[in-house]
mmCIF file of C-alpha atoms in Angstrom:
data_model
loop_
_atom_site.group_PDB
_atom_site.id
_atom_site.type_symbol
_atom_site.label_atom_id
_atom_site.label_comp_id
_atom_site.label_asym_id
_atom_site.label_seq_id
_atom_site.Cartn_x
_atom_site.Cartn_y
_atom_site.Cartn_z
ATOM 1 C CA UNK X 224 6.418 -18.642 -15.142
ATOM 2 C CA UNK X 225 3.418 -18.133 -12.847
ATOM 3 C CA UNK X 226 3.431 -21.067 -9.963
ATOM 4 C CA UNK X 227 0.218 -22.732 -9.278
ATOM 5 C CA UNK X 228 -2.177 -21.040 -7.459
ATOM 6 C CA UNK X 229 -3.266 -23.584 -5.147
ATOM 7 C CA UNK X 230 0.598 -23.185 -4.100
ATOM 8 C CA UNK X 231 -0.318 -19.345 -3.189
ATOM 9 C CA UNK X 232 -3.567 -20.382 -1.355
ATOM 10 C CA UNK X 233 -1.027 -23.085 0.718
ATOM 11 C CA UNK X 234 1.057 -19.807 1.609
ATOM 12 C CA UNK X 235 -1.845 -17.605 2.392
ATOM 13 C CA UNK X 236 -3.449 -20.042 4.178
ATOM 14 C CA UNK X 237 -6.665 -19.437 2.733
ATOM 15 C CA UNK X 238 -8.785 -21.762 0.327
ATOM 16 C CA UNK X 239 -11.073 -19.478 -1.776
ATOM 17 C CA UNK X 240 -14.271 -21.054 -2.908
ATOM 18 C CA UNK X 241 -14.400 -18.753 -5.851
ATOM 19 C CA UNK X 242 -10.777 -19.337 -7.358
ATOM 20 C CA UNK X 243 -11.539 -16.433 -9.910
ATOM 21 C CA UNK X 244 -11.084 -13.527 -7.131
ATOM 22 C CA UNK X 245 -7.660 -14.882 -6.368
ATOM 23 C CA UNK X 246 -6.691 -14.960 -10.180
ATOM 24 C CA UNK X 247 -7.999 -11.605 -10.598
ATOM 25 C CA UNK X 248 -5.734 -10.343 -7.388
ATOM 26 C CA UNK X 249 -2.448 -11.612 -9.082
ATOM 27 C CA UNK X 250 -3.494 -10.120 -12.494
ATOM 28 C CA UNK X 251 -1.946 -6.611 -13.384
ATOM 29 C CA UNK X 252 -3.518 -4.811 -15.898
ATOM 30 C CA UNK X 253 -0.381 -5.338 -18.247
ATOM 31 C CA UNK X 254 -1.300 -8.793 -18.753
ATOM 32 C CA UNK X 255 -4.924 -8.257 -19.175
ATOM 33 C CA UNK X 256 -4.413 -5.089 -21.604
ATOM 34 C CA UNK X 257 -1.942 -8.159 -23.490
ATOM 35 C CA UNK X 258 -4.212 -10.426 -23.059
ATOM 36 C CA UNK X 259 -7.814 -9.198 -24.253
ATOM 37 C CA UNK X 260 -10.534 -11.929 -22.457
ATOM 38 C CA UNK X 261 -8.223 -12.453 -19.808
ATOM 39 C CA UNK X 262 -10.734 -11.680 -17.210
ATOM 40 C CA UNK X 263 -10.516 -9.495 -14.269
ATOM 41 C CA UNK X 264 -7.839 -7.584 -13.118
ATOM 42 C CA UNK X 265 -6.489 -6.592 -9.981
ATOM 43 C CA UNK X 266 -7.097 -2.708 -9.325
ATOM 44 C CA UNK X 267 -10.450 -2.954 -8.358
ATOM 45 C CA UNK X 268 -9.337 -5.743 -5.842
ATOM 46 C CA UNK X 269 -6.605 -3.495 -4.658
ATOM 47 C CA UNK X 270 -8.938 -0.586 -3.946
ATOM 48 C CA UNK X 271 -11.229 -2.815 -1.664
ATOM 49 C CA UNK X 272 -7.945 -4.675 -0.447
ATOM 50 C CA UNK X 273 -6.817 -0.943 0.888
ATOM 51 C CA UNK X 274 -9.878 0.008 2.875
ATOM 52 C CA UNK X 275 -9.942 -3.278 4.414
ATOM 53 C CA UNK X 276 -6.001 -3.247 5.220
ATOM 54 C CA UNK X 277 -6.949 -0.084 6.622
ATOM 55 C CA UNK X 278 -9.515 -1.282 9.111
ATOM 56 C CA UNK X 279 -7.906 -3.848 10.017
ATOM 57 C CA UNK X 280 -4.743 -2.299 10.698
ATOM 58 C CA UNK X 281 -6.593 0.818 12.439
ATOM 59 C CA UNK X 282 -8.738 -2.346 15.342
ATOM 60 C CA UNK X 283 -5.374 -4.117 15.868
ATOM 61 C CA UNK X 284 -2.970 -1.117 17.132
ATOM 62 C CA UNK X 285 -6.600 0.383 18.602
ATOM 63 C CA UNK X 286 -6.886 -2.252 21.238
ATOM 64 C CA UNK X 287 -3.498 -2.985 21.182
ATOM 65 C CA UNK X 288 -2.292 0.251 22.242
ATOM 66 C CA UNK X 289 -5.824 1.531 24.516
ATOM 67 C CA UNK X 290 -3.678 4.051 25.738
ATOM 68 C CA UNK X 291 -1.835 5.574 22.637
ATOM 69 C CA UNK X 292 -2.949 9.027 21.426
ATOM 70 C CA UNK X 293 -4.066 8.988 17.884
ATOM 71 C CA UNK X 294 -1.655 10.667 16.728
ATOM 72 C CA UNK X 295 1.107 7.966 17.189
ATOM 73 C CA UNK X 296 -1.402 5.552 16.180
ATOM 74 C CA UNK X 297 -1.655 7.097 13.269
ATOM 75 C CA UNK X 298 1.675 7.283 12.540
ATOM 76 C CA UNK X 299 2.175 3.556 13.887
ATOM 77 C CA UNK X 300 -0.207 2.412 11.354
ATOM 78 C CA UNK X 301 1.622 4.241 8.503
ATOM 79 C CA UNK X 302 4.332 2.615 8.745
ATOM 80 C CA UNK X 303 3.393 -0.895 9.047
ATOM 81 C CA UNK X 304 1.195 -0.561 6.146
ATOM 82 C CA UNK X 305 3.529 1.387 3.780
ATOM 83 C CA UNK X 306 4.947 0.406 0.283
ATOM 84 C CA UNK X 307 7.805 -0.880 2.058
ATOM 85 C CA UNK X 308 6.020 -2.899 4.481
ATOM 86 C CA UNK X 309 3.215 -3.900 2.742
ATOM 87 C CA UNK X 310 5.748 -5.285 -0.591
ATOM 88 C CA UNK X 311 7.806 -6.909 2.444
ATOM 89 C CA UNK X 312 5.033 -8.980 3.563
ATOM 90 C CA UNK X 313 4.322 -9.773 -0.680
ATOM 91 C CA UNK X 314 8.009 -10.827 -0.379
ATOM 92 C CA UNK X 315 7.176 -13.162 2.448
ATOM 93 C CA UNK X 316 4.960 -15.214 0.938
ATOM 94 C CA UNK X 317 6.985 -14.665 -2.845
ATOM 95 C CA UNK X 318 3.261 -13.119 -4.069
ATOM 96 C CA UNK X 319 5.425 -11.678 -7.010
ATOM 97 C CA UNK X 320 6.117 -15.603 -8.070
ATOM 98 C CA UNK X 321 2.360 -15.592 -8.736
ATOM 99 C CA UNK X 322 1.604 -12.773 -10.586
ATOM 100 C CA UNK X 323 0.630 -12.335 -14.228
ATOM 101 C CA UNK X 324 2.586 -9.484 -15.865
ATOM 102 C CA UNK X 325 2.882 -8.158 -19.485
ATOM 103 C CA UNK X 326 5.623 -8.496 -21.087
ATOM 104 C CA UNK X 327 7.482 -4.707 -20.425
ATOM 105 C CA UNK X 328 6.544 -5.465 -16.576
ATOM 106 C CA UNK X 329 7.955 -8.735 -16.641
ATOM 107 C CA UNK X 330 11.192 -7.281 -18.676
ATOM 108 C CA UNK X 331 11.550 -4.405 -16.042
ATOM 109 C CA UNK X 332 11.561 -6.873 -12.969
ATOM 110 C CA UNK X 333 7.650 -6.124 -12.035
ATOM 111 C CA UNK X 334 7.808 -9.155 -9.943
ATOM 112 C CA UNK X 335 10.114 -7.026 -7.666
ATOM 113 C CA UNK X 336 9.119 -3.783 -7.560
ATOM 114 C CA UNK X 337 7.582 -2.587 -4.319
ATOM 115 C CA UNK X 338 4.622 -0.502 -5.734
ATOM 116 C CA UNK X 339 3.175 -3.983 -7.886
ATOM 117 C CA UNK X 340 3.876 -5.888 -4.800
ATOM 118 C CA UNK X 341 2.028 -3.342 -2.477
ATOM 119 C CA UNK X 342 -0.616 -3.380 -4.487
ATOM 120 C CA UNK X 343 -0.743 -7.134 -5.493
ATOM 121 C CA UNK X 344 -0.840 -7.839 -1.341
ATOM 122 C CA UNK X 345 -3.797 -5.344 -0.739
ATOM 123 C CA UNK X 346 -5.967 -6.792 -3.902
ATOM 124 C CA UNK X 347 -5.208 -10.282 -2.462
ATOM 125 C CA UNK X 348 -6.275 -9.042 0.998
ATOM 126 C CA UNK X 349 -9.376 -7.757 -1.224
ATOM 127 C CA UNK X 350 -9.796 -11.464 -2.601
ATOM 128 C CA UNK X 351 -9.786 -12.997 0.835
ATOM 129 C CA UNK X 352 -12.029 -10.512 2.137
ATOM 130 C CA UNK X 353 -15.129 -10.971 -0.826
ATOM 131 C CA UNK X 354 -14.749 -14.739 -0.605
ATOM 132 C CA UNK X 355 -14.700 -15.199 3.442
ATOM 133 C CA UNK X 356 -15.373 -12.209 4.843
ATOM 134 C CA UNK X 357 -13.536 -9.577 7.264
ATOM 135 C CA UNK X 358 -12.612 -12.707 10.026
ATOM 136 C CA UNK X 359 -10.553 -14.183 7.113
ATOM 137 C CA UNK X 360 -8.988 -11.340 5.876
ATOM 138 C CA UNK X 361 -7.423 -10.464 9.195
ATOM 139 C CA UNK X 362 -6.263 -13.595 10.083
ATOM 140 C CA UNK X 363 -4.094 -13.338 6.148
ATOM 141 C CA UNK X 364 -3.037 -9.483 7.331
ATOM 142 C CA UNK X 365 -2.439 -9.901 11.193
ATOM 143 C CA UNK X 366 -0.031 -12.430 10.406
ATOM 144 C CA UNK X 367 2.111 -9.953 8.860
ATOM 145 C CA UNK X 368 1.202 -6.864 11.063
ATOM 146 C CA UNK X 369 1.443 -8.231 14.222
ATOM 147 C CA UNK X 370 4.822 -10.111 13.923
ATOM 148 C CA UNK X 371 6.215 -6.709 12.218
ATOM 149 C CA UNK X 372 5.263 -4.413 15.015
ATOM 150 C CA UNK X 373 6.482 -7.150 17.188
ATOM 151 C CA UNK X 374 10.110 -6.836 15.892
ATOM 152 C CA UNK X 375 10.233 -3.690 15.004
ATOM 153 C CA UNK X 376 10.672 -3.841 11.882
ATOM 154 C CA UNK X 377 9.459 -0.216 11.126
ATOM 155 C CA UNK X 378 11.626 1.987 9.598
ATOM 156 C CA UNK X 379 9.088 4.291 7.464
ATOM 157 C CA UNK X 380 8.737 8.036 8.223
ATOM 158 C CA UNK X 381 5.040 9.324 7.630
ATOM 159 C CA UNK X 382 6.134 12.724 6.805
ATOM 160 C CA UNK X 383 1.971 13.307 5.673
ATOM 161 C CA UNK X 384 0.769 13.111 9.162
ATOM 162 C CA UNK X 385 3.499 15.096 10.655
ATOM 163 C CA UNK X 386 2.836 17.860 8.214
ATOM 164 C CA UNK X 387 -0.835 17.378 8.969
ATOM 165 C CA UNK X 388 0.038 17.419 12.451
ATOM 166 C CA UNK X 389 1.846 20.472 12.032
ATOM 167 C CA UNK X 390 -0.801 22.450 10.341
ATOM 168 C CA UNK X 391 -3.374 21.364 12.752
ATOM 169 C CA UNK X 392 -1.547 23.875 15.193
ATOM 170 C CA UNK X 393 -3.519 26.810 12.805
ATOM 171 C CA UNK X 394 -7.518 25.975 12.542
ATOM 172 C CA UNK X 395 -8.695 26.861 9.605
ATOM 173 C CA UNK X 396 -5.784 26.267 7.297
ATOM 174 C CA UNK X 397 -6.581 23.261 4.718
ATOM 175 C CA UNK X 398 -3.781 21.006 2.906
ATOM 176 C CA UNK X 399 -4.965 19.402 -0.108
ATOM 177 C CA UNK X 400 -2.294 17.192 -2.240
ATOM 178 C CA UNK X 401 -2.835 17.729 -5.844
ATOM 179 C CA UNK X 402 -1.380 15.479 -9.072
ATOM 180 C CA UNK X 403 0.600 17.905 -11.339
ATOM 181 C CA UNK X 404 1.871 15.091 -13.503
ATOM 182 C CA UNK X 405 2.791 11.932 -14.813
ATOM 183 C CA UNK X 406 5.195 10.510 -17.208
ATOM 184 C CA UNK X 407 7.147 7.314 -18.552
ATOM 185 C CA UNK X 408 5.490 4.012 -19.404
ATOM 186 C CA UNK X 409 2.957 1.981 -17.643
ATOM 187 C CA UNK X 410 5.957 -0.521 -16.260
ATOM 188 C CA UNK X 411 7.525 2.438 -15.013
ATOM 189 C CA UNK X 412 5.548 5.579 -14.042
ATOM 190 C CA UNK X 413 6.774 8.651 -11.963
ATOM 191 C CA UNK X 414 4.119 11.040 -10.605
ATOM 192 C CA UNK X 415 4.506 14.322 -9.910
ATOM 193 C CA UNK X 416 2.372 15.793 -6.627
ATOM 194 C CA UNK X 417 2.153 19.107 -4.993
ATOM 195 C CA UNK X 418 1.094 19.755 -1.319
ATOM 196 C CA UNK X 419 -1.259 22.973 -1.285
ATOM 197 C CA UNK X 420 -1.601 25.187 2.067
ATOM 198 C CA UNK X 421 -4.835 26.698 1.159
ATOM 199 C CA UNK X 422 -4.140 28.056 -2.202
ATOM 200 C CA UNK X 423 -0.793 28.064 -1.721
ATOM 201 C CA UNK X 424 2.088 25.568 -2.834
ATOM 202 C CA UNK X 425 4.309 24.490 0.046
ATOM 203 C CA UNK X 426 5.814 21.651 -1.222
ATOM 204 C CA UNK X 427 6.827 19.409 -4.425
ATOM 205 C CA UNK X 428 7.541 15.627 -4.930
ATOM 206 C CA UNK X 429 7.728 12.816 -7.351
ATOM 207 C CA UNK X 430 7.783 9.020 -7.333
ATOM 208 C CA UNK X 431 6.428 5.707 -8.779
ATOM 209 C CA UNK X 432 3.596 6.079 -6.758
ATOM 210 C CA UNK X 433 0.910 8.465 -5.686
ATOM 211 C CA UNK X 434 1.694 7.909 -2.499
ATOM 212 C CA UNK X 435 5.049 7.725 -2.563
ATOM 213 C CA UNK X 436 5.071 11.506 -4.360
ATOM 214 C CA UNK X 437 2.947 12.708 -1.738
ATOM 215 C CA UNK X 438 5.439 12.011 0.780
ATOM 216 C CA UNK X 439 7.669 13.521 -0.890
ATOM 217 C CA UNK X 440 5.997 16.642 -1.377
ATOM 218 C CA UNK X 441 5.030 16.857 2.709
ATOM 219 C CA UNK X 442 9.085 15.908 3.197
ATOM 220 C CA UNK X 443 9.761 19.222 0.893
ATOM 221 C CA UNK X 444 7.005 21.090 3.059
ATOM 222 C CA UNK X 445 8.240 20.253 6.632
ATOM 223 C CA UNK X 446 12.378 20.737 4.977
ATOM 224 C CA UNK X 447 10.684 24.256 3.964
ATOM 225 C CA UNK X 448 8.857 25.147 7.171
ATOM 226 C CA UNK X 449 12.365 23.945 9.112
ATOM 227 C CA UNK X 450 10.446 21.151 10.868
ATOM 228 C CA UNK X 451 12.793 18.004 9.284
ATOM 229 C CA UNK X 452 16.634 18.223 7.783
ATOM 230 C CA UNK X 453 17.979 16.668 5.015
#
């Protein structure tokens, strides 16, 4: 059963003045395809919630670390604001207590799984951003960030931006990652993703996520191109 949600604005520590962007950031759109005049849903949210992670992430380590190339920034900001990190910091606050699930998602343990907690932390972010600005949103996502970088607690390897980094040694050669696929049900999708070198395929990968595939497929790539071991 969902918990109240001026229990989750106590935890962010954030009062919205319109309470409907913070019930549309714990909606999935299980419950709302369940639940026809639900109201809003939270993928929209969670595509705003992303850039502004992003940004926010990008200014922190950016004047944190004024000497850092940005390369390692890069890869410093990938992995405090991977699945893994970014469902950790859901975890923190137990976001997945709050969220509104169909039925299969609910059934499958949704409220656990990293991917719906990922994205259920960057619609939030989303939430906090529309109702009080940029100022608010990074106080919610610093919180997180800057206590995880702190302790280290980084254990994600951005396998993109070393294969990017990698094929940045050749100008002119372009990767493009490229969905080939996707199967199962809605509570439990695997995606299939390809990493092109120009028009070539240099790597495969699959996982519950876009993302997550896409790492996959660049971890394939760099295995192929002898860069990483199994």
């Amino acid at each position: 059963m969902n918990k109240n949600i001026n229990d989750l604005e106590e935890k962010i520590q954030y009062s919205f003045k319109n309470k409907a962007y913070l019930k549309a950031a714990v909606t999935h759109s299980s419950y709302a395809n369940e639940n026809r005049g639900s109201g809003a849903y939270n993928e929209r949210l969670e595509f705003l919630g992303d850039a502004v992670v992003s940004i926010i992430s990008a200014e922190f380590l950016f004047k944190k670390f004024p000497e850092m190339p940005e390369g390692q920034l890069s890869k410093l900001r990938s992995s405090l604001v991977c699945t893994a990190s970014l469902s950790e910091y859901a975890n923190e606050i137990s976001l997945g207590d709050f969220l509104y699930l169909g039925k299969g998602e609910e059934n499958s343990g949704g409220r656990k799984r990293p991917s719906i907690l990922e994205n259920a932390f960057e619609a939030v972010t989303g939430a906090v951003y529309l109702d009080g600005g940029l100022e608010n949103a990074a106080n919610f996502v610093l919180r997180f960030l800057s206590v995880s970088l702190d302790t280290h607690n980084i254990s994600f390897k951005d396998y993109k931006t070393l294969l990017q980094e990698v094929i940045q040694q050749n100008h002119g050669e372009a990767l493009n990652y490229v969905v080939t696929g996707e199967s199962g049900p809605d509570h439990d999708k695997r995606f299939e993703v390809e990493v092109h070198l120009n028009s070539n395929v240099i790597g495969k990968g699959n996982g519950k996520s876009k993302k997550q595939a896409e790492q996959e497929a660049a971890k394939e790539a760099l295995q192929l191109m002898g860069y990483e071991k199994e």
